[in-house]
PDB file of C-alpha atoms and ligand atoms in Angstrom:
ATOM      1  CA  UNK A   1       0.000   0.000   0.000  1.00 58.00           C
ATOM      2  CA  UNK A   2       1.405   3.642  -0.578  1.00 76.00           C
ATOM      3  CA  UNK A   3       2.392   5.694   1.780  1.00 86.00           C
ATOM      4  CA  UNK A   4       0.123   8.925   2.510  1.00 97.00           C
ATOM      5  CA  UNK A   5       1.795  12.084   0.720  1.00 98.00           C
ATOM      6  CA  UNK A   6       1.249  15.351   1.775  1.00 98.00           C
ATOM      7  CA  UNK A   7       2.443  17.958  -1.061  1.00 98.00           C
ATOM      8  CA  UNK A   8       3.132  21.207  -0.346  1.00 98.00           C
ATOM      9  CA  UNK A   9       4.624  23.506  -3.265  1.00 98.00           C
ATOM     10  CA  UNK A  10       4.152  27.614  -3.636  1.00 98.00           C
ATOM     11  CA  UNK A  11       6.760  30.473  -4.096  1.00 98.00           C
ATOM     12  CA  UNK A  12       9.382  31.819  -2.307  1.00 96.00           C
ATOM     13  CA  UNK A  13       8.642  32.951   1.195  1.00 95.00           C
ATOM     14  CA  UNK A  14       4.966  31.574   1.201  1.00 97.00           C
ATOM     15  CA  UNK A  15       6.044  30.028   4.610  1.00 96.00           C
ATOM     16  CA  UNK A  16       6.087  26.314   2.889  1.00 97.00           C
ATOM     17  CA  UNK A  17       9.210  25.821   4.660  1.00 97.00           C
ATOM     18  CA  UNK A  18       7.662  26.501   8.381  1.00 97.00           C
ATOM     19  CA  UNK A  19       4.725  25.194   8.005  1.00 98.00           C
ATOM     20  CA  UNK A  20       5.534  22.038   5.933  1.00 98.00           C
ATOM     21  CA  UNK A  21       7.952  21.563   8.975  1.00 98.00           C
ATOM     22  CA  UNK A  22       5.409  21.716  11.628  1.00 98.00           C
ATOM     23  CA  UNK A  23       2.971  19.420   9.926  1.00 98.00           C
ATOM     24  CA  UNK A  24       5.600  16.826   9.658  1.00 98.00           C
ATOM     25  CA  UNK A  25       5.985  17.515  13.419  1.00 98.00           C
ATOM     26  CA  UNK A  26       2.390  16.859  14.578  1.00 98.00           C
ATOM     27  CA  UNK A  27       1.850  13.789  12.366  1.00 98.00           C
ATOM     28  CA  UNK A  28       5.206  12.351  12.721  1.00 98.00           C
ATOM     29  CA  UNK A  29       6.072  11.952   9.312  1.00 98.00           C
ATOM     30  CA  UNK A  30       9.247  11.951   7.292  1.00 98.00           C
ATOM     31  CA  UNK A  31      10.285  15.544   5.607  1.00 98.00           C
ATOM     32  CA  UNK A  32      11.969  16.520   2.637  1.00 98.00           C
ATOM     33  CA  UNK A  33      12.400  20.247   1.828  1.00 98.00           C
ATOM     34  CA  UNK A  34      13.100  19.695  -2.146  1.00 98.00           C
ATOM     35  CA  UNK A  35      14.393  23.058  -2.454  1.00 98.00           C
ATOM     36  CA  UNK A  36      17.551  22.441  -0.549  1.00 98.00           C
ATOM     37  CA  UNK A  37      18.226  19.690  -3.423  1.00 98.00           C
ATOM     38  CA  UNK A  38      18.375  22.421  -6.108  1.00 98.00           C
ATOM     39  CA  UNK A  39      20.136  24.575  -3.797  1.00 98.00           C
ATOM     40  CA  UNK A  40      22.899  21.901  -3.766  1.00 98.00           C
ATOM     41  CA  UNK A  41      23.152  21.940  -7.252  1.00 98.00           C
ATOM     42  CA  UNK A  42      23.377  25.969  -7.495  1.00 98.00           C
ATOM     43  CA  UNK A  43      26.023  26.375  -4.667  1.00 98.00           C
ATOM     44  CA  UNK A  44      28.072  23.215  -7.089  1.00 98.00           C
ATOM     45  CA  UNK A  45      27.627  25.565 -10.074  1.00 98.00           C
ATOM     46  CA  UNK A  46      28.643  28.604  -8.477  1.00 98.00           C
ATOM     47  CA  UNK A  47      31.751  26.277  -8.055  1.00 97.00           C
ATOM     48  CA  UNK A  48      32.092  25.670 -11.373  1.00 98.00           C
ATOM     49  CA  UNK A  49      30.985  22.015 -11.665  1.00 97.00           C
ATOM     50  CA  UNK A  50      28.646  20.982 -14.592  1.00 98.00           C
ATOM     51  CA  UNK A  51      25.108  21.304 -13.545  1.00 98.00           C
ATOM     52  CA  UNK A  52      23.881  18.136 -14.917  1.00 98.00           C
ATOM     53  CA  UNK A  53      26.573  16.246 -14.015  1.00 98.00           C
ATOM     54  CA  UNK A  54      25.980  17.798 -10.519  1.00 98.00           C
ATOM     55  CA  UNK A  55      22.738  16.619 -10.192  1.00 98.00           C
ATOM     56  CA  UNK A  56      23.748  12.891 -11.246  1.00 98.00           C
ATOM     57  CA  UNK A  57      25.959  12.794  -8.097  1.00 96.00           C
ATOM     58  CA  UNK A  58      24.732  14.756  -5.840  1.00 97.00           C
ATOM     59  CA  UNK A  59      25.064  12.914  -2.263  1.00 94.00           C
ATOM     60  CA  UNK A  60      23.556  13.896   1.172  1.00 91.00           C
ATOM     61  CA  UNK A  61      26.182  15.123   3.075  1.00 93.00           C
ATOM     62  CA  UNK A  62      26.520  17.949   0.270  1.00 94.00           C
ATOM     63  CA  UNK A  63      23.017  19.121   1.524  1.00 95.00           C
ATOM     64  CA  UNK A  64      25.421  20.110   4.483  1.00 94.00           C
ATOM     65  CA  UNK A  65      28.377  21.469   2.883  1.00 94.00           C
ATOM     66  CA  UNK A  66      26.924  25.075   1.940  1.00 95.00           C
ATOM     67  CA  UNK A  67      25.360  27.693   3.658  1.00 94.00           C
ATOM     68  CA  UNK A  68      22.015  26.823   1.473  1.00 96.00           C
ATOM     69  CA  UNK A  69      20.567  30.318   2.709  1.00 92.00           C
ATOM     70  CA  UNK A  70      22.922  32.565   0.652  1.00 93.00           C
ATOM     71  CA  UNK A  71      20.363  35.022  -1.741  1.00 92.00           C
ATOM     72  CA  UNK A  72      23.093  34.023  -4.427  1.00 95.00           C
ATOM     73  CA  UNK A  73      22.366  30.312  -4.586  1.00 97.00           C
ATOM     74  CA  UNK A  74      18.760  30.934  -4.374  1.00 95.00           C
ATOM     75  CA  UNK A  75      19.208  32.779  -7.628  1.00 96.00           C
ATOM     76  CA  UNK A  76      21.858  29.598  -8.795  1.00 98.00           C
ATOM     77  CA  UNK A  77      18.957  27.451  -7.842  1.00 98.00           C
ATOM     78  CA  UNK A  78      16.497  28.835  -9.949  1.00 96.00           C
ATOM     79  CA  UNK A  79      18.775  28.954 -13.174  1.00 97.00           C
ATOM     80  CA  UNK A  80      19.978  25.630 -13.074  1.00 98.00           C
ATOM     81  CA  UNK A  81      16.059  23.873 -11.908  1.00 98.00           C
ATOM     82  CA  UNK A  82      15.365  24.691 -15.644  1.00 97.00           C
ATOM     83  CA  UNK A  83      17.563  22.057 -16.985  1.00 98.00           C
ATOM     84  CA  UNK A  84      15.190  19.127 -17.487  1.00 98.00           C
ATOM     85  CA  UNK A  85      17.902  16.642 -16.902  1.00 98.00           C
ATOM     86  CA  UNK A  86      18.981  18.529 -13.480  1.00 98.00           C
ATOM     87  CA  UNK A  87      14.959  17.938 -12.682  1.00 98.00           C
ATOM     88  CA  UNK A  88      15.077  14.597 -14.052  1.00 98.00           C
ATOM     89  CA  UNK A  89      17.871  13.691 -11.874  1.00 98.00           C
ATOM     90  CA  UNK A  90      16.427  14.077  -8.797  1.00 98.00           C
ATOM     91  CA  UNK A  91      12.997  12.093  -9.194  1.00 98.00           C
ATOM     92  CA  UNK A  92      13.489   8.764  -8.103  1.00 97.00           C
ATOM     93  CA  UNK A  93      14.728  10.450  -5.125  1.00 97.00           C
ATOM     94  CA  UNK A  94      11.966  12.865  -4.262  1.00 98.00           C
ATOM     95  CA  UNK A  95       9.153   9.321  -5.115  1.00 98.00           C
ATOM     96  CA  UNK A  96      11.825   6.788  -2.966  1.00 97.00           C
ATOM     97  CA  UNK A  97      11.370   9.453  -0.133  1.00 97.00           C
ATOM     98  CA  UNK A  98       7.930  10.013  -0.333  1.00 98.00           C
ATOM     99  CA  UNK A  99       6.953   6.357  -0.018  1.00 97.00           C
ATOM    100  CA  UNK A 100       8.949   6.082   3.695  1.00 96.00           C
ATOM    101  CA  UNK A 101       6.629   5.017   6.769  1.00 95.00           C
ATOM    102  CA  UNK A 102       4.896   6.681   7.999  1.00 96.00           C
ATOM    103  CA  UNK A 103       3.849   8.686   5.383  1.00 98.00           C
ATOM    104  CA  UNK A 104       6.135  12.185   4.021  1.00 98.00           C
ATOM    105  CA  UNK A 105       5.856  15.672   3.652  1.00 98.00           C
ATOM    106  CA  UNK A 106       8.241  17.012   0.144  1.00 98.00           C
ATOM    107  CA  UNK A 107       7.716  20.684   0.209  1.00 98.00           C
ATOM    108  CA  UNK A 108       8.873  22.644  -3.588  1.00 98.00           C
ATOM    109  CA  UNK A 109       7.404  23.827  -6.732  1.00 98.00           C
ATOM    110  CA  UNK A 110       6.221  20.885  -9.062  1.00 98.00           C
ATOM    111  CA  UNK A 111       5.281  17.728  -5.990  1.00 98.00           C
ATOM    112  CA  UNK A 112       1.369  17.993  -6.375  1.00 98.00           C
ATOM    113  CA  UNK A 113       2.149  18.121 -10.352  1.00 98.00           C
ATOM    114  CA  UNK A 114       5.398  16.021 -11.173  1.00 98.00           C
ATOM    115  CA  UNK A 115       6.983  14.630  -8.110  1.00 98.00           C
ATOM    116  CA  UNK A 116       3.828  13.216  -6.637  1.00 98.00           C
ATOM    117  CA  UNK A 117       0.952  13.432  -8.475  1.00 98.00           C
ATOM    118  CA  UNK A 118      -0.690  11.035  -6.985  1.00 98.00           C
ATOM    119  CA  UNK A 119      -0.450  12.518  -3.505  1.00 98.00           C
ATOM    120  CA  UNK A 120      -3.636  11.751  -0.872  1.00 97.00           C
ATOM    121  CA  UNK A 121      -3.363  15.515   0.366  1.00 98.00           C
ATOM    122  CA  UNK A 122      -2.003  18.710  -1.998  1.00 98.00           C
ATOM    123  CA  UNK A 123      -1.710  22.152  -0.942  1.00 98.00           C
ATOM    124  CA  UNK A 124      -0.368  25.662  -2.574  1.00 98.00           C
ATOM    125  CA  UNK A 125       0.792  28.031  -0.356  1.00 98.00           C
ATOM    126  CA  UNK A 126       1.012  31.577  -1.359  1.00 98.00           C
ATOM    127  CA  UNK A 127       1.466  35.355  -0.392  1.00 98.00           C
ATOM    128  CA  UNK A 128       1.823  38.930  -2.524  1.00 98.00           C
ATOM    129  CA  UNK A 129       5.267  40.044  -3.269  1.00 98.00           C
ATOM    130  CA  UNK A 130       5.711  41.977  -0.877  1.00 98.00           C
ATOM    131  CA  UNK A 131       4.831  40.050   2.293  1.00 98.00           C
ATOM    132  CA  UNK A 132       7.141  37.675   0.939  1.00 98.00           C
ATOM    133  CA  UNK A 133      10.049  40.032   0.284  1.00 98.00           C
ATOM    134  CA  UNK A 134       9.133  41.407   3.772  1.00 97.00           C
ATOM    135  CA  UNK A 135       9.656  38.077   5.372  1.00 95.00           C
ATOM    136  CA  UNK A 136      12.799  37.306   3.480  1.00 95.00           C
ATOM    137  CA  UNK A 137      14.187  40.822   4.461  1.00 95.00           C
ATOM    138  CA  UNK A 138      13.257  39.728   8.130  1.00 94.00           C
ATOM    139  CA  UNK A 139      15.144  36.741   7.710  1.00 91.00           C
ATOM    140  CA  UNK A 140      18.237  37.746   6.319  1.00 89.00           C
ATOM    141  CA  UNK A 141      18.902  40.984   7.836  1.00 90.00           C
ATOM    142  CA  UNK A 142      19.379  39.128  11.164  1.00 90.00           C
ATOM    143  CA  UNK A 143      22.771  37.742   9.161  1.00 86.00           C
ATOM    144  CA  UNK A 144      23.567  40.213   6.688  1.00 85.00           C
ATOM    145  CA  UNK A 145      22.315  44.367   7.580  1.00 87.00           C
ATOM    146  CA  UNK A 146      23.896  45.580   4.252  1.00 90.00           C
ATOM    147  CA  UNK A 147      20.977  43.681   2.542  1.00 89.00           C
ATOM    148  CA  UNK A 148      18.685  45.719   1.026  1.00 93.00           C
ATOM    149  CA  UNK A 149      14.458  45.181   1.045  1.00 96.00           C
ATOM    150  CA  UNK A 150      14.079  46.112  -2.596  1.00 97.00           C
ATOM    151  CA  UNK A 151      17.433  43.985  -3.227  1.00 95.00           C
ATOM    152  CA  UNK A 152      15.389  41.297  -2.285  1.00 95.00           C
ATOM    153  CA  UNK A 153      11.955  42.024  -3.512  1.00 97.00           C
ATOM    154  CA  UNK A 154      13.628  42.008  -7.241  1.00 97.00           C
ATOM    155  CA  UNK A 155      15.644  38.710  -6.492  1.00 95.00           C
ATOM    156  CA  UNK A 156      12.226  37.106  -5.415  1.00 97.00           C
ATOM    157  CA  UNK A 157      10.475  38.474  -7.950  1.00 97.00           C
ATOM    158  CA  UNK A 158      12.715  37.532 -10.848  1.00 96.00           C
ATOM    159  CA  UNK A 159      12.942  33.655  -8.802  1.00 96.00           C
ATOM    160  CA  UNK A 160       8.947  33.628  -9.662  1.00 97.00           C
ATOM    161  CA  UNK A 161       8.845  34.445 -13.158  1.00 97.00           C
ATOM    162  CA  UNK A 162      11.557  32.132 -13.794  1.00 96.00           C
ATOM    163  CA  UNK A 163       9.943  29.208 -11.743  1.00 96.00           C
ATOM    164  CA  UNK A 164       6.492  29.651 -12.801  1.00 96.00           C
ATOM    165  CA  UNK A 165       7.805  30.470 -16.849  1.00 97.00           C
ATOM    166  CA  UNK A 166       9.980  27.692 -17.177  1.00 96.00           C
ATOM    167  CA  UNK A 167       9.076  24.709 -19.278  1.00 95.00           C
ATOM    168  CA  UNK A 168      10.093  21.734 -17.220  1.00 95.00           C
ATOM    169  CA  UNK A 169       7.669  21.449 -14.206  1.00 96.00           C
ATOM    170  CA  UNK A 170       6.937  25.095 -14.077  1.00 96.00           C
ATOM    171  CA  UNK A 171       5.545  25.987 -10.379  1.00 97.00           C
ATOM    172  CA  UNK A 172       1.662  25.855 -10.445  1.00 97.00           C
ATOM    173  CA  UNK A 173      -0.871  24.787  -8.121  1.00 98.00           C
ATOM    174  CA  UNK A 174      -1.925  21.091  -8.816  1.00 98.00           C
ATOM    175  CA  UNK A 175      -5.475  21.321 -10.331  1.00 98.00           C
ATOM    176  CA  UNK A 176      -6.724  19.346  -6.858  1.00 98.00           C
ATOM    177  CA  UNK A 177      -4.544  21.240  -4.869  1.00 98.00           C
ATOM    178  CA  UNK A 178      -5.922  23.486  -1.832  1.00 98.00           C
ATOM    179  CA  UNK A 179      -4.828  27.001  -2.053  1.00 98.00           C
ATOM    180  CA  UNK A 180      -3.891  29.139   1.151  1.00 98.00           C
ATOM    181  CA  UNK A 181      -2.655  32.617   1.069  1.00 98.00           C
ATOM    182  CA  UNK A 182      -0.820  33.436   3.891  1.00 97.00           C
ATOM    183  CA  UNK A 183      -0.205  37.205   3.018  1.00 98.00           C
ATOM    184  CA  UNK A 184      -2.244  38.548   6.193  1.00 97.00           C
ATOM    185  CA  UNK A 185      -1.614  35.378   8.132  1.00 97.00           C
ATOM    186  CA  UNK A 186       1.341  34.360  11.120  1.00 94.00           C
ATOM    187  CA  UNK A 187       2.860  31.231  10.940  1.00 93.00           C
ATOM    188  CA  UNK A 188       1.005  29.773  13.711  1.00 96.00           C
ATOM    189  CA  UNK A 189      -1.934  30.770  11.824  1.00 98.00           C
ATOM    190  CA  UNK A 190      -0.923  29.355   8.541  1.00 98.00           C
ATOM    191  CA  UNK A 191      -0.283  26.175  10.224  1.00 98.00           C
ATOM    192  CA  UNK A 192      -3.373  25.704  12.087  1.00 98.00           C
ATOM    193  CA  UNK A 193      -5.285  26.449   8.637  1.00 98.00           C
ATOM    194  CA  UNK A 194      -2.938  23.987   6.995  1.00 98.00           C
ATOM    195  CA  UNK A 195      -3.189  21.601   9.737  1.00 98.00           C
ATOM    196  CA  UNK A 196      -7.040  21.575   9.837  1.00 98.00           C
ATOM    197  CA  UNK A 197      -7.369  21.161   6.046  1.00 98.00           C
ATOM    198  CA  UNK A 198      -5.408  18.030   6.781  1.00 98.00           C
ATOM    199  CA  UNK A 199      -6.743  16.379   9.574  1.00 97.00           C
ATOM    200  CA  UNK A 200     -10.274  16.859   7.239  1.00 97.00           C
ATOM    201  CA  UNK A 201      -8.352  14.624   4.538  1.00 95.00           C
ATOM    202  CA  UNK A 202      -6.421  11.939   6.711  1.00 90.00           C
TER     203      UNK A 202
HETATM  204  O1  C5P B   1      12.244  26.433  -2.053  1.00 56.52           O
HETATM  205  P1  C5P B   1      13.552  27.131  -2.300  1.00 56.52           P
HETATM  206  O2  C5P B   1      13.436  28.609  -2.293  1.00 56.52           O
HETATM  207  O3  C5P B   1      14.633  26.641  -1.374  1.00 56.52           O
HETATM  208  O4  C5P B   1      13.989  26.686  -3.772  1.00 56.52           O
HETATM  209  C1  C5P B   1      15.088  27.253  -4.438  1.00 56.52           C
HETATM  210  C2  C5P B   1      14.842  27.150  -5.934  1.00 56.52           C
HETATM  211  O5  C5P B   1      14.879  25.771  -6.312  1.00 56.52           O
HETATM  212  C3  C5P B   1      13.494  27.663  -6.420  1.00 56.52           C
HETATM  213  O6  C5P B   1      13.488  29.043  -6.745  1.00 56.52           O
HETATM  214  C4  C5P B   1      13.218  26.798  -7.646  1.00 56.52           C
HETATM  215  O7  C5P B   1      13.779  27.355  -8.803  1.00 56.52           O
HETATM  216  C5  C5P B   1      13.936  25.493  -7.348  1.00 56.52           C
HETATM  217  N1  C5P B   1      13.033  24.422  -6.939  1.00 56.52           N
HETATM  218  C6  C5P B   1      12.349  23.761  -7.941  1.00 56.52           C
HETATM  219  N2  C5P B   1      11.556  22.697  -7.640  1.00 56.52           N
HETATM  220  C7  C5P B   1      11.400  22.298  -6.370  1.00 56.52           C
HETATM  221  C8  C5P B   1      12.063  22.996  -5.329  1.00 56.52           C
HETATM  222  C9  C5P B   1      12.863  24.064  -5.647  1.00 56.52           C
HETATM  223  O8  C5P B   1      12.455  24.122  -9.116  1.00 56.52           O
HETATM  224  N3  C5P B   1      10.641  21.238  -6.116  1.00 56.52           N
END
């Protein structure tokens, strides 16, 4: 029998990260934060390996290596999740993972479409550009005060027309996919909305 799958994809900042985190938490299930995958990739590229080839042998403990945070391989990230071989790549992966007991959570951009299609439970988060660039600027001014909000508004922005114009799994909500906007919300709030929504579906 499969395992139950509970996709959660949306932009930048939509608070996919926290909250697919916290659901994990409460049901006990395994989680996999896809983004930090193509992050990977992009901090390898910035190196100068072969983004492909990258992809093909990329290994767990280079999840670790980087500081995955950095705006610059966010912006890596997004070039090189175009390639469809660099998506390709990382597949069997993403499906292996989401069949461990008890049952996953794969947060990213293309689960409810491409990864896991068949998922039991799909949601979209999602929030206006600026409450996103807001919560990024948050974020990373606690590291880096040089940082600039509108710095960081463009970098988002130009993330999302990449990710959602791209023709290998381009970020969209699944068409059975519950949406959320979390623009006026906290993140306890957005997780006791997502949380509900769930514990209807389980
Ligand atoms: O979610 P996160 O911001 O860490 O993702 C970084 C980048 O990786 C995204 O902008 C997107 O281009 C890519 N990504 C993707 N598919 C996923 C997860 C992330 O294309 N499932």
């Amino acid at each position: 029998m499969s395992q139950t799958v509970i996709a959660i994809d949306g932009p930048a900042a939509s608070g996919k990260g926290t909250v697919s985190k916290a659901i994990s938490e409460k049901l006990q299930f395994n989680y996999l934060d896809t983004g930090k995958l193509y992050r990977a990739i992009g901090a390898k590229y910035l190196e100068g390996y072969q983004p492909i080839a990258a992809a093909r042998s990329l290994e767990s403990n280079d999840l670790d290596k980087y500081d995955l945070q950095k705006p610059e391989i966010a912006q890596a990230a997004s070039e090189i999740a175009s390639i469809p071989e660099v998506r390709a790549a990382l597949l069997e992966f993403q499906r292996n993972f989401s069949q461990k007991m008890p049952g996953a959570v794969l947060d990213g951009r293309d689960i409810g479409t491409v990864v896991c299609p068949d998922a039991k439970i799909k949601i979209f988060l999602t929030a206006s550009l600026e409450a996103r660039a807001k919560r990024r600027y948050v974020e990373l001014n606690r590291h880096d005060k040089k940082i600039s909000f509108e710095t960081i508004l463009e970098q988002i922005r130009q993330r999302d027309e990449r990710d959602q114009t791209r023709r290998s799994s381009p970020m969209i909500a699944a068409k059975d996919a519950k949406i959320f906007d979390t623009s006026k919300l906290s993140i306890n709030e957005a997780v006791d909305k997502v949380f509900n929504y769930i514990q209807t579906k389980i």
